[in-house]
Short mmCIF file of C-alpha atoms in Angstrom, two decimals:
data_model
loop_
_atom_site.label_atom_id
_atom_site.label_comp_id
_atom_site.label_asym_id
_atom_site.label_seq_id
_atom_site.Cartn_x
_atom_site.Cartn_y
_atom_site.Cartn_z
CA MET A 1 -21.59 104.68 -118.40
CA THR A 2 -23.29 108.00 -118.02
CA ASP A 3 -25.50 107.09 -115.07
CA GLY A 4 -23.22 108.37 -112.39
CA LEU A 5 -21.13 111.18 -111.05
CA THR A 6 -18.06 112.61 -112.74
CA ARG A 7 -14.68 112.17 -111.04
CA GLU A 8 -14.85 115.76 -109.87
CA GLN A 9 -18.26 115.10 -108.35
CA VAL A 10 -16.98 112.01 -106.53
CA ALA A 11 -14.06 114.08 -105.25
CA TRP A 12 -16.52 116.74 -104.09
CA ARG A 13 -18.59 114.09 -102.30
CA ILE A 14 -15.52 112.76 -100.46
CA ALA A 15 -14.48 116.29 -99.53
CA GLN A 16 -17.82 116.78 -97.74
CA ASP A 17 -16.85 113.94 -95.36
CA MET A 18 -13.48 115.45 -94.40
CA VAL A 19 -13.56 116.27 -90.69
CA ASP A 20 -12.48 119.75 -89.62
CA GLY A 21 -9.03 119.71 -88.04
CA SER A 22 -8.00 116.32 -89.41
CA PHE A 23 -4.75 115.15 -90.96
CA VAL A 24 -5.40 113.65 -94.36
CA ASN A 25 -3.29 111.89 -97.00
CA LEU A 26 -4.58 111.94 -100.56
CA GLY A 27 -3.27 109.15 -102.79
CA ILE A 28 -1.54 109.95 -106.06
CA GLY A 29 -3.88 110.46 -109.02
CA GLN A 30 -7.65 110.88 -108.76
CA PRO A 31 -7.75 111.26 -104.96
CA GLU A 32 -5.70 114.45 -105.30
CA LEU A 33 -8.87 116.08 -106.74
CA VAL A 34 -10.46 115.98 -103.28
CA ALA A 35 -8.30 118.93 -102.18
CA ASN A 36 -10.05 121.14 -104.76
CA PHE A 37 -13.48 120.73 -103.19
CA LEU A 38 -13.01 121.20 -99.43
CA PRO A 39 -15.86 123.10 -97.82
CA GLU A 40 -14.73 126.51 -96.58
CA ASP A 41 -15.50 125.70 -92.96
CA ARG A 42 -12.91 122.88 -92.79
CA GLU A 43 -9.27 123.34 -91.95
CA ILE A 44 -7.54 120.16 -93.12
CA ILE A 45 -3.80 119.50 -92.91
CA PHE A 46 -2.63 117.48 -95.89
CA HIS A 47 0.23 115.02 -95.44
CA SER A 48 2.52 113.90 -98.22
CA GLU A 49 4.61 110.73 -97.84
CA ASN A 50 7.87 112.36 -98.87
CA GLY A 51 7.87 114.33 -95.63
CA ILE A 52 5.38 117.21 -95.66
CA LEU A 53 2.52 118.40 -93.49
CA GLY A 54 0.55 121.45 -94.52
CA MET A 55 0.75 120.90 -98.26
CA GLY A 56 -0.86 123.74 -100.19
CA PRO A 57 -2.10 124.04 -103.76
CA GLU A 58 -0.06 123.93 -106.95
CA PRO A 59 2.29 126.87 -107.36
CA ALA A 60 1.62 129.52 -109.98
CA PRO A 61 3.46 128.91 -113.26
CA GLY A 62 7.08 129.96 -112.86
CA GLU A 63 6.93 129.63 -109.06
CA GLU A 64 7.76 125.90 -108.97
CA ASP A 65 10.63 124.72 -106.76
CA GLU A 66 12.20 121.34 -107.59
CA GLU A 67 12.82 120.74 -103.92
CA LEU A 68 9.21 121.35 -102.91
CA ILE A 69 7.24 118.46 -104.38
CA ASN A 70 4.64 115.95 -103.23
CA ALA A 71 4.62 112.16 -103.22
CA GLY A 72 3.49 112.25 -106.85
CA LYS A 73 6.67 114.26 -107.55
CA LYS A 74 4.65 117.28 -108.62
CA PRO A 75 5.50 120.83 -107.50
CA ILE A 76 3.44 122.04 -104.53
CA THR A 77 3.37 124.92 -102.07
CA LEU A 78 3.53 124.89 -98.29
CA LEU A 79 0.89 126.63 -96.20
CA PRO A 80 1.96 128.86 -93.30
CA GLY A 81 2.48 126.34 -90.48
CA GLY A 82 3.70 123.67 -92.87
CA ALA A 83 6.45 121.31 -91.75
CA ILE A 84 9.16 119.20 -93.37
CA PHE A 85 10.53 115.97 -91.91
CA HIS A 86 12.40 112.88 -93.00
CA HIS A 87 10.94 109.72 -94.49
CA ALA A 88 10.96 107.57 -91.34
CA ASP A 89 9.07 110.27 -89.41
CA SER A 90 6.68 110.65 -92.32
CA PHE A 91 5.87 106.96 -92.31
CA ALA A 92 5.72 106.86 -88.51
CA MET A 93 2.84 109.32 -88.91
CA ILE A 94 1.15 106.85 -91.24
CA ARG A 95 2.08 103.55 -89.59
CA GLY A 96 1.75 104.89 -86.07
CA GLY A 97 -1.92 105.71 -86.59
CA HIS A 98 -1.61 109.49 -86.60
CA ILE A 99 -3.19 110.13 -89.99
CA ASP A 100 -6.96 110.52 -89.60
CA ALA A 101 -7.92 109.53 -93.11
CA CYS A 102 -6.46 108.60 -96.45
CA VAL A 103 -8.12 108.47 -99.85
CA LEU A 104 -6.82 105.74 -102.15
CA GLY A 105 -7.66 104.44 -105.59
CA ALA A 106 -8.51 100.77 -106.09
CA PHE A 107 -8.49 97.98 -108.63
CA GLN A 108 -10.78 95.97 -106.36
CA VAL A 109 -12.37 96.19 -102.92
CA ALA A 110 -13.76 93.04 -101.28
CA GLU A 111 -16.79 92.87 -99.03
CA ASN A 112 -14.53 92.14 -96.04
CA GLY A 113 -12.55 95.34 -96.64
CA ASP A 114 -9.62 93.79 -98.48
CA LEU A 115 -8.02 96.26 -100.86
CA ALA A 116 -6.15 95.55 -104.10
CA ASN A 117 -4.66 98.69 -105.61
CA TRP A 118 -0.96 98.19 -106.32
CA SER A 119 -0.59 95.41 -108.86
CA THR A 120 -2.69 93.60 -111.40
CA GLY A 121 -0.34 90.67 -111.03
CA GLY A 122 0.61 90.59 -114.71
CA SER A 123 4.00 89.00 -115.29
CA GLY A 124 5.10 91.86 -117.56
CA MET A 125 4.66 94.52 -114.90
CA VAL A 126 7.49 95.79 -112.72
CA PRO A 127 6.22 95.33 -109.14
CA ALA A 128 5.91 98.81 -107.60
CA VAL A 129 4.11 99.51 -104.32
CA GLY A 130 5.20 102.88 -102.90
CA GLY A 131 3.33 103.84 -99.73
CA ALA A 132 0.03 102.13 -100.52
CA MET A 133 0.46 99.24 -98.05
CA ASP A 134 1.52 101.60 -95.27
CA LEU A 135 -1.48 103.87 -95.77
CA ALA A 136 -3.85 100.91 -96.02
CA VAL A 137 -2.91 99.54 -92.59
CA GLY A 138 -1.94 102.76 -90.85
CA ALA A 139 -4.53 105.45 -91.58
CA LYS A 140 -7.40 105.58 -89.09
CA ARG A 141 -9.94 105.69 -91.92
CA VAL A 142 -9.26 104.29 -95.37
CA LEU A 143 -11.55 105.84 -97.97
CA VAL A 144 -11.51 104.49 -101.51
CA MET A 145 -12.30 106.59 -104.58
CA THR A 146 -13.01 104.49 -107.64
CA ASP A 147 -15.27 103.92 -110.60
CA HIS A 148 -17.92 101.39 -109.68
CA CYS A 149 -16.90 99.18 -112.63
CA THR A 150 -13.85 98.89 -114.86
CA LYS A 151 -13.85 100.38 -118.36
CA THR A 152 -14.97 97.00 -119.65
CA GLY A 153 -17.83 96.82 -117.17
CA GLU A 154 -16.32 94.40 -114.62
CA PRO A 155 -17.37 95.11 -111.04
CA LYS A 156 -14.62 96.50 -108.81
CA LEU A 157 -16.55 95.74 -105.64
CA VAL A 158 -16.26 91.99 -105.24
CA GLU A 159 -16.66 89.07 -102.82
CA LYS A 160 -12.94 88.34 -102.92
CA CYS A 161 -10.14 90.25 -104.65
CA SER A 162 -8.50 88.39 -107.53
CA TYR A 163 -5.62 90.87 -107.76
CA PRO A 164 -2.71 90.85 -105.27
CA LEU A 165 -3.75 92.48 -102.00
CA THR A 166 -2.53 95.80 -100.64
CA GLY A 167 -4.03 95.17 -97.21
CA THR A 168 -6.58 92.89 -95.55
CA GLY A 169 -9.79 94.21 -94.00
CA VAL A 170 -8.65 97.81 -94.22
CA VAL A 171 -11.28 99.73 -96.23
CA ASN A 172 -13.91 101.75 -94.35
CA THR A 173 -15.89 103.45 -97.11
CA VAL A 174 -15.97 103.28 -100.91
CA TYR A 175 -17.02 106.31 -102.96
CA THR A 176 -17.90 105.43 -106.55
CA ASP A 177 -19.62 107.20 -109.42
CA LEU A 178 -22.79 105.33 -108.43
CA ALA A 179 -22.83 104.97 -104.66
CA VAL A 180 -21.31 105.57 -101.24
CA ILE A 181 -20.81 102.21 -99.59
CA ASP A 182 -19.55 101.36 -96.10
CA VAL A 183 -17.69 98.13 -95.44
CA THR A 184 -19.34 96.53 -92.41
CA ARG A 185 -19.13 93.17 -90.64
CA GLU A 186 -22.13 92.17 -92.75
CA GLY A 187 -20.47 93.30 -95.98
CA PHE A 188 -21.23 96.23 -98.27
CA LEU A 189 -23.84 98.66 -96.90
CA VAL A 190 -25.14 101.23 -99.39
CA ARG A 191 -25.45 104.62 -97.68
CA GLU A 192 -26.12 106.64 -100.80
CA ARG A 193 -26.88 105.77 -104.40
CA VAL A 194 -27.58 107.76 -107.56
CA ASP A 195 -31.22 108.29 -108.47
CA SER A 196 -30.70 107.20 -112.05
CA LEU A 197 -30.27 103.54 -111.07
CA SER A 198 -32.56 101.24 -109.14
CA PHE A 199 -31.05 99.30 -106.26
CA GLU A 200 -31.35 96.16 -108.41
CA GLU A 201 -29.40 97.81 -111.22
CA LEU A 202 -26.72 98.87 -108.75
CA GLN A 203 -26.58 95.31 -107.40
CA ASN A 204 -26.16 94.01 -110.97
CA ARG A 205 -23.06 96.16 -111.39
CA THR A 206 -21.54 94.92 -108.14
CA GLY A 207 -19.67 91.64 -107.64
CA ALA A 208 -20.84 91.08 -104.07
CA ARG A 209 -24.11 91.30 -102.17
CA LEU A 210 -25.24 94.82 -101.28
CA THR A 211 -27.47 95.82 -98.41
CA LEU A 212 -29.39 99.09 -98.62
CA ALA A 213 -29.15 101.11 -95.42
CA ASN A 214 -32.51 101.93 -93.84
CA ASP A 215 -31.58 105.60 -93.86
CA TRP A 216 -30.06 105.60 -97.36
CA ARG A 217 -30.07 108.84 -99.28
CA PRO A 218 -29.78 109.80 -102.93
CA LEU A 219 -26.17 110.41 -103.95
CA THR A 220 -25.92 113.93 -105.29
CA ALA A 221 -23.08 116.33 -105.90
CA PHE A 222 -22.60 120.00 -106.69
CA MET B 1 41.47 118.71 -85.85
CA ILE B 2 38.43 117.07 -87.35
CA ASP B 3 38.01 117.91 -90.99
CA LYS B 4 35.73 115.69 -93.05
CA THR B 5 35.82 117.92 -96.10
CA VAL B 6 37.43 116.73 -99.28
CA VAL B 7 38.08 118.96 -102.25
CA THR B 8 37.03 116.82 -105.18
CA LEU B 9 34.17 114.49 -105.97
CA THR B 10 36.74 111.93 -107.16
CA GLU B 11 38.31 111.88 -103.70
CA ALA B 12 34.90 111.68 -102.05
CA VAL B 13 33.96 108.39 -103.76
CA ALA B 14 37.45 106.91 -104.18
CA HIS B 15 37.07 104.09 -101.64
CA ILE B 16 33.77 102.63 -102.91
CA LYS B 17 34.38 98.94 -103.68
CA ASP B 18 32.99 96.34 -106.05
CA GLY B 19 30.05 94.59 -104.38
CA ASP B 20 29.14 97.49 -102.08
CA THR B 21 25.59 98.34 -101.12
CA VAL B 22 25.01 102.05 -101.78
CA PHE B 23 22.20 104.24 -100.44
CA ILE B 24 21.30 107.02 -102.84
CA ALA B 25 19.17 109.70 -101.18
CA GLY B 26 16.58 111.70 -103.07
CA PHE B 27 12.94 111.53 -104.02
CA GLY B 28 11.65 112.89 -107.31
CA ASP B 29 13.67 115.95 -108.22
CA ALA B 30 14.45 116.71 -104.58
CA GLY B 31 17.66 115.77 -102.81
CA ASN B 32 19.43 113.74 -105.48
CA PRO B 33 23.22 113.61 -104.98
CA THR B 34 23.64 113.61 -108.75
CA GLU B 35 27.25 114.80 -108.82
CA LEU B 36 28.32 112.08 -106.37
CA VAL B 37 26.54 109.44 -108.44
CA HIS B 38 28.29 110.67 -111.58
CA ALA B 39 31.62 110.53 -109.73
CA LEU B 40 30.82 106.92 -108.80
CA ILE B 41 30.17 106.16 -112.48
CA ASP B 42 33.59 107.61 -113.33
CA GLN B 43 35.18 105.68 -110.45
CA GLY B 44 34.03 102.37 -111.92
CA ALA B 45 32.97 100.21 -108.93
CA LYS B 46 30.76 97.34 -110.09
CA ASP B 47 28.47 94.59 -108.82
CA LEU B 48 26.70 97.23 -106.73
CA THR B 49 23.40 97.01 -104.85
CA LEU B 50 21.57 100.35 -104.86
CA VAL B 51 18.87 101.56 -102.47
CA ASN B 52 16.57 104.44 -103.41
CA ASN B 53 12.82 104.96 -103.26
CA ASN B 54 12.63 104.74 -107.05
CA SER B 55 14.82 103.50 -109.86
CA GLY B 56 16.08 106.55 -111.65
CA ASN B 57 14.82 108.69 -114.49
CA GLY B 58 16.14 109.53 -117.92
CA PHE B 59 19.85 108.93 -118.43
CA VAL B 60 21.41 110.93 -115.60
CA GLY B 61 22.16 110.24 -111.94
CA LEU B 62 20.89 106.89 -110.65
CA ALA B 63 19.56 105.90 -114.08
CA ALA B 64 22.96 106.62 -115.65
CA LEU B 65 24.63 104.41 -113.04
CA LEU B 66 22.16 101.60 -113.84
CA ASN B 67 22.90 102.13 -117.50
CA THR B 68 26.58 101.23 -116.96
CA GLY B 69 25.54 97.66 -116.19
CA ARG B 70 27.45 97.77 -112.91
CA VAL B 71 24.43 97.38 -110.67
CA ARG B 72 23.50 93.86 -109.64
CA LYS B 73 20.42 94.68 -107.58
CA MET B 74 17.97 97.52 -106.98
CA ILE B 75 16.13 97.82 -103.66
CA CYS B 76 13.25 100.30 -103.75
CA SER B 77 9.53 100.83 -103.22
CA TYR B 78 8.44 102.17 -106.59
CA PRO B 79 10.64 101.21 -109.54
CA ARG B 80 8.29 102.64 -112.15
CA SER B 81 7.75 106.17 -113.37
CA SER B 82 7.26 108.17 -116.52
CA HIS B 83 11.00 108.24 -117.28
CA SER B 84 12.31 105.00 -115.71
CA VAL B 85 13.27 103.53 -119.08
CA VAL B 86 16.75 102.30 -118.13
CA PHE B 87 15.61 100.26 -115.15
CA GLU B 88 12.62 98.78 -116.96
CA GLU B 89 14.77 97.62 -119.86
CA LEU B 90 17.31 95.99 -117.54
CA TYR B 91 14.55 94.38 -115.50
CA HIS B 92 12.71 92.94 -118.50
CA ALA B 93 16.00 91.69 -119.93
CA GLY B 94 16.70 89.88 -116.67
CA LYS B 95 19.87 91.91 -116.13
CA ILE B 96 19.05 93.30 -112.69
CA GLU B 97 17.54 91.92 -109.50
CA LEU B 98 14.73 93.83 -107.83
CA GLU B 99 13.53 93.87 -104.23
CA THR B 100 10.29 95.84 -103.90
CA ILE B 101 9.57 97.02 -100.34
CA PRO B 102 6.64 99.09 -99.04
CA GLN B 103 7.86 102.66 -98.73
CA GLY B 104 7.37 102.92 -94.97
CA THR B 105 9.03 99.56 -94.41
CA LEU B 106 11.95 100.69 -96.55
CA ALA B 107 12.34 103.83 -94.43
CA GLU B 108 11.92 101.96 -91.14
CA ARG B 109 14.36 99.21 -92.12
CA ILE B 110 16.97 101.88 -92.85
CA ARG B 111 16.19 103.69 -89.59
CA ALA B 112 16.40 100.39 -87.69
CA ALA B 113 19.85 99.71 -89.16
CA GLY B 114 21.01 103.11 -87.97
CA ALA B 115 19.55 102.63 -84.51
CA GLY B 116 20.92 99.15 -83.80
CA ILE B 117 17.55 97.41 -84.00
CA ALA B 118 17.80 93.82 -85.25
CA GLY B 119 14.23 93.61 -86.50
CA PHE B 120 10.71 94.88 -86.01
CA TYR B 121 7.16 93.69 -86.57
CA THR B 122 4.80 95.77 -88.70
CA PRO B 123 1.29 95.13 -90.02
CA THR B 124 2.31 96.68 -93.33
CA SER B 125 2.24 94.02 -96.10
CA ALA B 126 0.69 91.30 -93.90
CA GLY B 127 -1.54 89.11 -96.07
CA THR B 128 0.03 90.41 -99.29
CA PRO B 129 2.54 88.91 -101.73
CA LEU B 130 5.29 91.15 -100.28
CA ALA B 131 5.11 89.24 -96.97
CA GLU B 132 5.71 85.85 -98.56
CA GLY B 133 8.49 83.92 -96.84
CA LYS B 134 8.62 86.30 -93.87
CA GLU B 135 7.83 85.44 -90.27
CA ILE B 136 4.31 86.47 -89.23
CA ARG B 137 3.26 87.05 -85.61
CA HIS B 138 -0.11 88.00 -84.23
CA PHE B 139 -0.07 91.01 -81.89
CA ASP B 140 -3.07 93.00 -80.65
CA GLY B 141 -5.51 91.23 -82.94
CA ARG B 142 -3.52 91.78 -86.10
CA ASP B 143 -0.92 89.94 -88.18
CA HIS B 144 2.53 91.53 -88.20
CA VAL B 145 5.47 90.87 -90.52
CA LEU B 146 9.03 90.58 -89.22
CA GLU B 147 11.28 93.00 -91.07
CA ARG B 148 15.05 93.13 -90.72
CA PRO B 149 17.24 96.24 -90.84
CA LEU B 150 18.70 97.51 -94.10
CA ALA B 151 22.25 98.87 -93.84
CA ALA B 152 24.68 99.97 -96.52
CA ASP B 153 28.41 100.29 -97.04
CA VAL B 154 28.05 103.78 -98.43
CA ALA B 155 25.43 106.55 -98.43
CA LEU B 156 25.43 109.31 -101.06
CA ILE B 157 23.59 112.36 -99.71
CA LYS B 158 22.76 115.88 -100.87
CA ALA B 159 22.69 118.58 -98.20
CA GLU B 160 22.07 122.32 -98.30
CA THR B 161 24.68 123.32 -95.71
CA ALA B 162 27.45 121.39 -94.01
CA ASP B 163 30.41 122.24 -91.78
CA ARG B 164 33.78 120.48 -91.45
CA TRP B 165 32.46 118.26 -88.65
CA GLY B 166 29.69 117.03 -90.94
CA ASN B 167 26.64 118.71 -89.39
CA LEU B 168 23.97 118.98 -92.08
CA THR B 169 20.84 120.84 -93.03
CA TYR B 170 18.60 120.06 -95.97
CA ARG B 171 16.46 122.32 -98.10
CA LEU B 172 12.67 121.70 -98.07
CA ALA B 173 11.60 118.26 -99.32
CA ALA B 174 15.19 117.41 -100.32
CA ARG B 175 15.46 116.02 -96.78
CA ASN B 176 13.43 112.86 -97.59
CA PHE B 177 15.71 109.82 -97.04
CA GLY B 178 18.87 111.83 -96.20
CA PRO B 179 18.82 111.76 -92.38
CA ILE B 180 18.05 108.03 -92.05
CA MET B 181 20.48 106.98 -94.77
CA CYS B 182 23.25 108.97 -93.05
CA MET B 183 22.59 106.91 -89.90
CA ALA B 184 22.69 103.50 -91.52
CA ALA B 185 25.77 103.51 -93.76
CA LYS B 186 29.32 102.58 -92.78
CA CYS B 187 30.53 105.59 -94.75
CA THR B 188 28.30 108.59 -95.41
CA ILE B 189 29.43 110.89 -98.21
CA VAL B 190 27.71 114.25 -98.54
CA GLN B 191 27.64 116.78 -101.32
CA THR B 192 26.61 120.15 -99.94
CA ARG B 193 25.59 123.30 -101.73
CA LYS B 194 27.29 125.42 -99.06
CA LEU B 195 30.23 124.59 -96.84
CA VAL B 196 30.04 126.85 -93.78
CA PRO B 197 32.32 127.49 -90.78
CA LEU B 198 31.67 125.55 -87.58
CA GLY B 199 28.99 127.31 -85.57
CA ASP B 200 27.26 128.86 -88.56
CA ILE B 201 24.47 126.31 -88.42
CA PRO B 202 22.47 127.12 -85.27
CA PRO B 203 22.70 123.97 -83.12
CA GLU B 204 18.97 123.50 -82.83
CA GLN B 205 18.71 123.62 -86.62
CA VAL B 206 21.20 120.83 -87.27
CA VAL B 207 19.13 118.07 -88.91
CA THR B 208 21.83 115.41 -89.29
CA PRO B 209 24.42 115.64 -86.49
CA SER B 210 28.05 115.18 -87.47
CA ILE B 211 28.37 111.74 -85.87
CA PHE B 212 26.52 110.23 -88.85
CA VAL B 213 28.71 111.82 -91.53
CA ASP B 214 32.14 110.82 -92.85
CA ARG B 215 32.96 112.94 -95.89
CA VAL B 216 31.77 116.29 -97.19
CA VAL B 217 32.39 117.81 -100.60
CA GLU B 218 31.09 121.18 -101.72
CA VAL B 219 29.04 121.29 -104.93
CA PRO B 220 27.82 124.89 -105.10
CA HIS B 221 25.73 124.53 -108.26
CA PRO B 222 24.21 121.05 -108.38
CA MET B 223 22.58 120.12 -111.65
CA SER B 224 18.82 119.86 -112.06
CA GLU B 225 17.96 116.27 -112.95
CA ARG B 226 14.58 117.43 -114.16
CA ASN B 227 16.10 119.81 -116.71
CA ALA B 228 18.64 117.19 -117.76
CA ILE B 229 15.87 114.65 -118.33
CA LEU B 230 13.73 117.14 -120.24
CA ASN B 231 16.76 118.01 -122.40
CA GLY B 232 17.48 114.34 -123.03
CA GLU B 233 20.97 114.58 -121.52
CA HIS B 234 23.04 111.46 -120.99
CA TYR B 235 25.85 110.90 -118.50
CA PRO B 236 28.68 110.43 -119.24
#
């Protein structure tokens, strides 16, 4: 599918919605890209589950420290003002509602805000969850970064998740390569969509009913 | 005189028994008590239950202990990674039990055990397969899952500095599970990079107070698990 944004462009789009002064957790993988595109006028404090606030960018080659890593186990740096704490405090920040926003990947998001992102339920897989369920219920805003459809063209936005759930009714906004969609009481509300697709074409690539916001805008990126 | 220091790793782990539940601190390459784990391999206790966030990498440390076949059960949040070959083989062969717990629930269950809390309700995992069989209660408009504390017989911990009372500091993100695991084990065994005289650690910088620590052994040059994994090293 070449109709939509690249992953970097989706990350850029999410970064534009980061609120100055907020505490943000970026999920492992694609969501980590968001940190690369923060507007210069925002001071954001990044949280990492293993016990870090004030996570900075990757260290220069040769400057890595095995004991300074993020939740994805990759070397990081600390910004001036950064803090280290133990795991129960780190998850109290998440579960206690102190983290303003998290960005997570998804296998599926349902129109009621259910999120499935930890297991495809296959019997051959080792069940591994990490902090996904804690972030899903604990962060004040749960933002999802995902392709609109799977590689084989199956919609990832659905009426009801078929994969095992991570959390129920937790997702606030979904950012895909094709659209920015809020989860509302009435279901999926399209706030922005790419120009290259009609609303009907977007609906055809979605597994649940979409509503187009009255004030919808074209989805564009850098 | 209180002196929790022991000279050798062998002495430090000597009392660990068959059937014990063992906390192993560490997350990624940070804070792994690798030398203590290797001493436990040499010691030979079996039928163990291990608790860690993950399930070991390569063929050193936790993964090497799994590889001995002496571990009955693994309790963790994320038993899958790029180098978790030993665990995955055991799991697929049906040779090890697995309890997967959300990471924050894992941490809070350990903390609860250390703080004398018999259980707590959390919205984490409500409505998901990981809540199956657990009591659910509705508070403040939301389903909550009853979680019980998670204690251990032994905790293996890596510290940066320790004194003979057992006061500890940790370096950077090596802190991770250390402080809560120290609180929740009947016997907390610490390997420290530096053993310092009493009073050397400024009191307001003590992270784990001595009351939670039982044994301290100095390991001035702990190995890098990352390098060992990259070099394909095996223990023993």
